[in-house]
Coordinates of C-alpha atoms in Angstrom, one line a residue:
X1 CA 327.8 22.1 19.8
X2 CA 325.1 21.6 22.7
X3 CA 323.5 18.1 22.9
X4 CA 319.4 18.2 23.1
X5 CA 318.6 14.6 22.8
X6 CA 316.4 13.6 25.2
X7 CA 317.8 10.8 27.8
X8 CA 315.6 7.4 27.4
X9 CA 313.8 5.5 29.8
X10 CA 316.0 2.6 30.1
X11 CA 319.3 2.0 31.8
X12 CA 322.2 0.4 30.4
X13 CA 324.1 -1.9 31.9
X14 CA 328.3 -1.4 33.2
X15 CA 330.7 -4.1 32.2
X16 CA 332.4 -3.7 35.8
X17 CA 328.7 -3.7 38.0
X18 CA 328.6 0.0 38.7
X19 CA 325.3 2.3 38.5
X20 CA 325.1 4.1 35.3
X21 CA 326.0 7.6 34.9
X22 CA 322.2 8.3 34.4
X23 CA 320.7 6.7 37.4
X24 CA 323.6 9.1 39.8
X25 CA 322.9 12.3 37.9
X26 CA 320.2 13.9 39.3
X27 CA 321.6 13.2 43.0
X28 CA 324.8 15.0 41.4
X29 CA 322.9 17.5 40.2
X30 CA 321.5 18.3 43.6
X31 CA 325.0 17.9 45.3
X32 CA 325.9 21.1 43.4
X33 CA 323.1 22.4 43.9
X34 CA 324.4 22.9 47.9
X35 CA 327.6 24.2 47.1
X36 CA 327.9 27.8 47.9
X37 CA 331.0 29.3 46.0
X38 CA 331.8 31.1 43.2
X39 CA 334.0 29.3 41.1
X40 CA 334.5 28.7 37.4
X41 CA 334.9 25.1 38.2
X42 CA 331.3 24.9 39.7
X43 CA 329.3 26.6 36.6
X44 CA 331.3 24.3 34.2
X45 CA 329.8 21.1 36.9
X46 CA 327.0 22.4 36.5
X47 CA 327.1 22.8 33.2
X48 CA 328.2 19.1 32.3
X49 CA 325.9 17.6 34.4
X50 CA 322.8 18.9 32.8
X51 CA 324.3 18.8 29.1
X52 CA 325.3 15.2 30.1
X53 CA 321.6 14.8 31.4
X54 CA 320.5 15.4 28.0
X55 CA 321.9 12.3 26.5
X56 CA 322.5 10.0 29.5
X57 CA 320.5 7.3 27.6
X58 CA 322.7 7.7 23.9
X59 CA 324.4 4.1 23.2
X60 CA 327.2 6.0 22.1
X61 CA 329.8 6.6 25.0
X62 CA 331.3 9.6 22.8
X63 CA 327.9 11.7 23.4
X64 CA 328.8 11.4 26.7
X65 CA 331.9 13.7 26.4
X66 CA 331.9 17.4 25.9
X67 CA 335.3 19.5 24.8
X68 CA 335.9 23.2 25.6
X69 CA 333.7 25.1 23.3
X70 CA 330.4 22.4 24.1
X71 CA 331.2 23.9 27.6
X72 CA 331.8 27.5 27.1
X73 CA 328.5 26.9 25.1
X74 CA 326.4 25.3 27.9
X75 CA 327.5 28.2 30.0
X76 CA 326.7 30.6 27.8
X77 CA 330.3 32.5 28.0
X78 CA 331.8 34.9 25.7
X79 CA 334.4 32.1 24.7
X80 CA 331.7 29.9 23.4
X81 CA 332.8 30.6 19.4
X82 CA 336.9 30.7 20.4
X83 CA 338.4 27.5 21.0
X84 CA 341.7 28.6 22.0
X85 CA 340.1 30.9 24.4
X86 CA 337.5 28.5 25.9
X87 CA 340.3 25.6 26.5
X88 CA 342.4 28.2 28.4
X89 CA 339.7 29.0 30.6
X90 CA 338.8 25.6 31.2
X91 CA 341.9 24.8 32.2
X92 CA 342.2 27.3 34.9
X93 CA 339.4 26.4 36.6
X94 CA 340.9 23.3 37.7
X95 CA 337.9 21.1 37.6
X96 CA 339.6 17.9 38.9
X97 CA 341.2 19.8 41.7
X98 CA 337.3 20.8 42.5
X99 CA 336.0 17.8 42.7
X100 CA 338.7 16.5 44.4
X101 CA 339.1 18.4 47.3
X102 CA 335.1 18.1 48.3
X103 CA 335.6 14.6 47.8
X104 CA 334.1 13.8 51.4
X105 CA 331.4 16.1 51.3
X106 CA 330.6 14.8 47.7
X107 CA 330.6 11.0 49.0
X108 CA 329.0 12.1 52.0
X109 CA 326.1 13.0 50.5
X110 CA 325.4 10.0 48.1
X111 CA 325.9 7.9 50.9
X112 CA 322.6 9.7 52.7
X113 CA 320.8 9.1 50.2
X114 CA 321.6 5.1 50.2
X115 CA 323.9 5.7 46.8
X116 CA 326.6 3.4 47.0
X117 CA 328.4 5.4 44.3
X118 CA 329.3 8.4 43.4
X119 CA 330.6 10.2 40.4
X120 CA 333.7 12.2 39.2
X121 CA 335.0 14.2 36.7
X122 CA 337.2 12.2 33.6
X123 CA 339.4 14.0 31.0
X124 CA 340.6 12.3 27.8
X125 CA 343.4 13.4 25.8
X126 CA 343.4 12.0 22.2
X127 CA 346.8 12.4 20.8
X128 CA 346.9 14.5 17.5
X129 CA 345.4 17.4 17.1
X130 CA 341.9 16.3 18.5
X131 CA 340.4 17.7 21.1
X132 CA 340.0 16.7 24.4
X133 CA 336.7 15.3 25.9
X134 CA 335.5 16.0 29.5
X135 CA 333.1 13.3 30.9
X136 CA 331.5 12.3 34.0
X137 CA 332.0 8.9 35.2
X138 CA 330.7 6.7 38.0
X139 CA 332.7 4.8 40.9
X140 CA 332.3 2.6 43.7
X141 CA 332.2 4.6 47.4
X142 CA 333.0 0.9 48.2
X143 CA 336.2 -0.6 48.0
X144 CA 337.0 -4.0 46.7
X145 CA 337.6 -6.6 49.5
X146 CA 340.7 -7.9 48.1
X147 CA 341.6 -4.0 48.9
X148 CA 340.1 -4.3 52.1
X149 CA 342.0 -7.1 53.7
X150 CA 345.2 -5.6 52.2
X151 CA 344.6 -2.7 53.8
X152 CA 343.8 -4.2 57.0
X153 CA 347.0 -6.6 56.7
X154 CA 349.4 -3.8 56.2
X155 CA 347.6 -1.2 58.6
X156 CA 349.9 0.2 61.4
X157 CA 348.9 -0.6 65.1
X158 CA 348.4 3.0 66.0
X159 CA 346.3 3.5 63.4
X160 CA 345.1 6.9 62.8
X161 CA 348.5 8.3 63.5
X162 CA 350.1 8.8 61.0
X163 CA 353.6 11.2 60.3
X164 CA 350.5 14.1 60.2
X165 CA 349.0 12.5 63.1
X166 CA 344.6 12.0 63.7
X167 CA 342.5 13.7 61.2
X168 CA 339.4 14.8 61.7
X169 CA 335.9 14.9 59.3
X170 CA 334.0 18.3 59.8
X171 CA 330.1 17.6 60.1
X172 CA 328.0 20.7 58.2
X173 CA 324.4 22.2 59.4
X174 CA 323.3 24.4 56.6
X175 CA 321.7 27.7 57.2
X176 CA 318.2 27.7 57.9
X177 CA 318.9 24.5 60.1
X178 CA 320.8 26.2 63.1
X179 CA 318.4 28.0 65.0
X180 CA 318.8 31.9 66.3
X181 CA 317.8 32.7 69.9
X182 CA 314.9 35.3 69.9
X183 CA 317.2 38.1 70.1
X184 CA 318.8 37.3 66.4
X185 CA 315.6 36.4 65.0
X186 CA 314.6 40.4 63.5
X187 CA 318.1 40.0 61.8
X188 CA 318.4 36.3 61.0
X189 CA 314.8 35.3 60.4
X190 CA 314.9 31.7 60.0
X191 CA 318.5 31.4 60.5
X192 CA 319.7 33.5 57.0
X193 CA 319.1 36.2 54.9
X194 CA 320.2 37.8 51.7
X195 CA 322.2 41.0 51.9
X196 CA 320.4 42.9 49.2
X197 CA 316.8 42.6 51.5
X198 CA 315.9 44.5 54.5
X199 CA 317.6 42.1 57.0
X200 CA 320.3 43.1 54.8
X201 CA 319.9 46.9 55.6
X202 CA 319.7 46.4 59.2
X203 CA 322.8 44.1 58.8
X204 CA 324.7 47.3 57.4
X205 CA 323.1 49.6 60.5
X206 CA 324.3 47.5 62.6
X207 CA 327.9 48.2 61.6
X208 CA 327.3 51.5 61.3
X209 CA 326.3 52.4 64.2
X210 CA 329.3 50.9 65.8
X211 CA 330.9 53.5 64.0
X212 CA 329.2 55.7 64.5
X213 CA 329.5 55.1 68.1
X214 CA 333.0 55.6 67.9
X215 CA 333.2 58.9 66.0
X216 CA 330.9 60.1 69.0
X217 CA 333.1 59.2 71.8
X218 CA 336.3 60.4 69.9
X219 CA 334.6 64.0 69.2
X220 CA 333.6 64.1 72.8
X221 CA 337.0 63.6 74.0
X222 CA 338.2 65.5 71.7
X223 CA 336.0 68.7 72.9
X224 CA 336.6 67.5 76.5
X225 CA 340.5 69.0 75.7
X226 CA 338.9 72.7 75.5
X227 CA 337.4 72.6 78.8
X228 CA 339.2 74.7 81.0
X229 CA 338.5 73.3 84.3
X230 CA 340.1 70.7 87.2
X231 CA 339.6 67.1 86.2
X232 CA 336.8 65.5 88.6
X233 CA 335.8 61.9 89.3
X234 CA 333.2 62.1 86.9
X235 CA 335.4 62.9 84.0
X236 CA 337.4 59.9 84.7
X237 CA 334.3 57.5 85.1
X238 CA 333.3 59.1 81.6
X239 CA 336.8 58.4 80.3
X240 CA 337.0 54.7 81.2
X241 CA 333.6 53.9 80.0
X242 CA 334.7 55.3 76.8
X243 CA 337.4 53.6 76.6
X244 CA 335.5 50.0 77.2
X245 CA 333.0 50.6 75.0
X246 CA 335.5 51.6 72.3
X247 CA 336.9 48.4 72.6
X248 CA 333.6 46.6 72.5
X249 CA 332.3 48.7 69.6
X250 CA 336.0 47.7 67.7
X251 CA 335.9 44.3 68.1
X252 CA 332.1 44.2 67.1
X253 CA 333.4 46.0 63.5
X254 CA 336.2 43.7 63.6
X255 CA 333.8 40.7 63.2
X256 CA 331.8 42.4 60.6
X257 CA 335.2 42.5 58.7
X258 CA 336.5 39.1 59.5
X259 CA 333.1 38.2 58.1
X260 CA 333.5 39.7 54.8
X261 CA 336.9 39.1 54.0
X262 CA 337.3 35.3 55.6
X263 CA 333.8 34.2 54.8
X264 CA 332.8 32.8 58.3
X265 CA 333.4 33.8 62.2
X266 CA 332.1 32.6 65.5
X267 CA 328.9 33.6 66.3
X268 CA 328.4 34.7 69.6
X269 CA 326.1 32.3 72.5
X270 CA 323.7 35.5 72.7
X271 CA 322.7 35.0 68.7
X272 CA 322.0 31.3 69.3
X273 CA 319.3 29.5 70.3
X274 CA 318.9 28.2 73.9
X275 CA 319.5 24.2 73.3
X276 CA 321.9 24.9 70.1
X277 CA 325.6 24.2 70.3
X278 CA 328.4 26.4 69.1
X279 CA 327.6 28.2 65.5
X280 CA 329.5 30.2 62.8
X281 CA 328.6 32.9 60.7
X282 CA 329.0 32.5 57.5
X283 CA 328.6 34.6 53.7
X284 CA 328.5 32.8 50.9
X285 CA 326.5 32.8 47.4
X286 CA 323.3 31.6 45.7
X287 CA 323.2 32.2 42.6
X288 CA 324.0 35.8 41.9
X289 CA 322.2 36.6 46.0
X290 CA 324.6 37.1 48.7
X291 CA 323.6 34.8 51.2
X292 CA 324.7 35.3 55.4
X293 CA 323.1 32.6 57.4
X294 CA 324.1 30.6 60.6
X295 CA 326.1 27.5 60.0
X296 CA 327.7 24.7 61.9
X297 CA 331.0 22.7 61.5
X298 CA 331.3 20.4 64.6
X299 CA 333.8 17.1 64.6
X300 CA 334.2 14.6 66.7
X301 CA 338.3 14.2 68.6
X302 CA 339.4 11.0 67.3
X303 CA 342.1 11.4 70.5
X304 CA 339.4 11.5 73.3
X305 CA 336.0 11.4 70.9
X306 CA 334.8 14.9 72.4
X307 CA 333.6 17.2 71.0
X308 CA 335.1 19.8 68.7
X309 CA 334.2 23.8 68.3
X310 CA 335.9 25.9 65.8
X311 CA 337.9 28.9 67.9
X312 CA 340.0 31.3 66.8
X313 CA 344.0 31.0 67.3
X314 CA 346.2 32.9 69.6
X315 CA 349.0 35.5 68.5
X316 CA 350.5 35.6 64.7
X317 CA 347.5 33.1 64.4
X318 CA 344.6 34.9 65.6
X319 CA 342.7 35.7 62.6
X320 CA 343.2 31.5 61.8
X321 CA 340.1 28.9 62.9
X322 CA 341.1 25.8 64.6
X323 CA 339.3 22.6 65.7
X324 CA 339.8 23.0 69.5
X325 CA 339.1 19.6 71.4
X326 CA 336.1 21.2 74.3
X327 CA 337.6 18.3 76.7
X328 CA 341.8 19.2 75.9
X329 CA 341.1 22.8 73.8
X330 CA 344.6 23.3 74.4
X331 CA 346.0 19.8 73.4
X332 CA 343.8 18.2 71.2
X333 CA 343.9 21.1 68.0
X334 CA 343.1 20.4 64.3
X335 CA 343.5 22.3 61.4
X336 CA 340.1 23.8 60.0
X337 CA 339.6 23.9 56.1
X338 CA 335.8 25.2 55.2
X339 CA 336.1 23.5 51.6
X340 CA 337.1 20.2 52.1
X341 CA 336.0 19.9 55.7
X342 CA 338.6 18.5 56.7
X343 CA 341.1 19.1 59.6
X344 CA 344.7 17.3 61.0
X345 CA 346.3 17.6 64.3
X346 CA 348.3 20.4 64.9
X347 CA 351.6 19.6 66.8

C-alpha cells in the first residue's frame, strides 16, 4: 500500500554522523533524473525515491521500507495486486546490480554538488514467511581514516597497476552541452533532438537518400550492361566514381546502423563545432521520447596523462569502442563501458 504522509520539516539525527536519508533525496532524485535508459531497475529507483520522499520525516524506520507490491504499486504495473508476480519482476530487474555499476557516476554527482554522501539501495530479508523490504540508505563518499592509512600502508609501489593494469574514469558532456559546427546545426539544433520531430524526419532522409543513392548507381550500371558499344574513358571515370561514392554512401548507412543498434558512434570533425574536441553520437531515452544528441566521454591516460578519444577497434574488433591514448593510440588502450564509465588497459 502507497505511503502519502507528508515528510516533516525537521531532520533526524544518525547514530553513526551520516546525513539523513531526507536531506540526500532530492539530489537522488535528480541523479536519476539524468540517466537515460530503459530499465526496470530505473522506474522502480524512481519509484522508491519519491514514495520514500513521502515519509522521509516518519520516526518509524519501517515506513521507510517498501516490499514488492508497494512497488509494483508506485509504478503503477499490472503486477501491483499479485504478489508472487511483482516479487519476480523485482527481482529481475536487478536493482543492486543498477546501482552498483553507476556507482562512479552516482558519487560523482553528489560530490558536485558539495554532498559528502551518497545513497544506495538496502534489501532486508526477514526470515519466515514475511516479506522483504527494499530501502534506501545513506553512506559516507568518505572513507574512515583508520581505512585510509591502511590502505596507504599496504598499497603496492606501482600503484595503479594492478594484475588488470591502469583504469581509467570516463568524464561525460550531456547533450545540449557539446556544440555542433554550423553545418549540423539544421539537424542538431542545439546539440539534440527527438526522433519523433522534424529534425527527426530529416534524420530519416538523411539515410534514405544514401539509399537511395545507391539504388541509383546500381540501376545505372546495371543498364550500362545493354549498351552495345566499345568502352571509352568516360565510362571508366563514370565507373570509379561510382564505385567511391558507393563506398562513402555505405559507410554513411553503416553509421546510421551502428547508431541504432549500439547506441553511440563517432561523430565525425565536420558535425562539430570549431574549438570542440572529439564527440559521439549517441540515442538514448527521455521518458517515452527518443532522444539523439551529441555527447562526450573523454578520460584522462593515467600512463602518460594525455588525453583520451574513444575510436573504433581494428579487425574481429571493429564494431568495439576503445579508449585510445591521442599521445600512444596504439599503446596506451582502455576498455570503454558507456554505463559505468569506466575503462581498464587493454594488453
Amino acid at each position: 500500500m502507497l505511503r502519502s504522509e507528508p515528510p516533516s520539516t525537521s531532520h533526524q539525527p544518525v547514530a553513526n554522523g551520516l546525513i539523513t536519508v531526507q536531506e540526500l533525496l532530492p539530489c537522488f532524485r535528480d541523479w536519476l533524473a539524468t540517466q537515460r535508459d530503459e530499465a526496470k531497475a530505473l522506474t522502480l529507483l524512481r519509484a522508491l525515491a519519491d514514495e520514500s520522499l513521502k515519509v522521509a520525516g516518519s520516526k518509524d524506520p519501517q515506513q521507510l521500507e517498501f516490499d514488492a507490491l508497494d512497488l509494483a504499486q508506485a509504478c503503477d504495473w499490472p503486477e501491483r495486486d499479485d504478489f508472487d508476480a511483482a516479487s519476480k519482476k523485482i527481482k529481475s530487474a536487478n536493482l543492486e546490480k543498477y546501482l552498483s555499476s553507476r556507482t562512479a557516476g552516482l558519487e560523482a554527482y553528489f560530490a558536485q554538488r558539495g554532498v559528502q554522501h551518497a545513497l544506495r539501495i538496502c534489501k532486508r530479508s526477514p526470515s519466515g514467511r514475511h516479506r522483504a523490504q527494499w530501502s534506501l540508505e545513506s553512506y559516507s563518499l568518505v572513507p574512515p581514516v583508520a581505512t585510509v592509512d591502511a590502505q596507504r600502508d599496504n598499497e603496492p609501489v606501482d600503484a595503479g597497476l594492478g594484475t588488470d593494469g591502469p583504469q581509467i574514469e570516463y568524464e561525460y558532456a550531456a547533450a545540449g552541452t557539446v556544440r555542433p559546427s554550423w553545418l549540423a546545426r539544421p539537424l542538431l539544433g542545439n546539440g539534440w533532438f527527438r526522433t519523433k520531430s522534424l529534425r527527426g524526419l530529416l534524420f530519416v532522409c538523411t539515410g534514405l537518400a544514401p539509399m537511395v543513392c545507391v539504388a541509383g548507381l546500381v540501376a545505372t550500371v546495371w543498364l550500362m550492361l545493354f549498351v552495345r558499344r566499345p568502352v571509352t574513358t568516360g565510362d571508366l571515370a563514370l565507373l570509379v566514381f561510382a564505385g567511391g561514392l558507393s563506398w562513402v554512401l555505405w559507410n554513411s548507412l553503416r553509421s546510421l546502423w551502428w547508431l541504432l543498434a549500439d547506441r553511440i558512434i563517432p561523430v565525425a570533425d565536420v558535425l562539430l563545432g570549431w574549438s570542440e574536441a572529439p564527440a559521439q553520437l549517441e540515442s538514448f531515452k527521455d521518458g517515452n521520447a527518443r532522444i539523439i544528441g551529441l555527447v562526450r566521454y573523454s578520460a584522462t591516460c593515467p600512463v602518460c596523462a594525455a588525453a583520451v578519444e574513444l575510436r573504433y577497434g581494428e579487425g574481429q574488433e571493429g564494431r568495439r569502442l576503445f579508449g585510445c591514448c591521442v599521445e600512444a593510440p596504439q599503446e596506451h588502450v582502455f576498455t570503454f563501458d558507456r554505463v559505468t564509465r569506466r575503462g581498464r588497459r587493454v594488453r
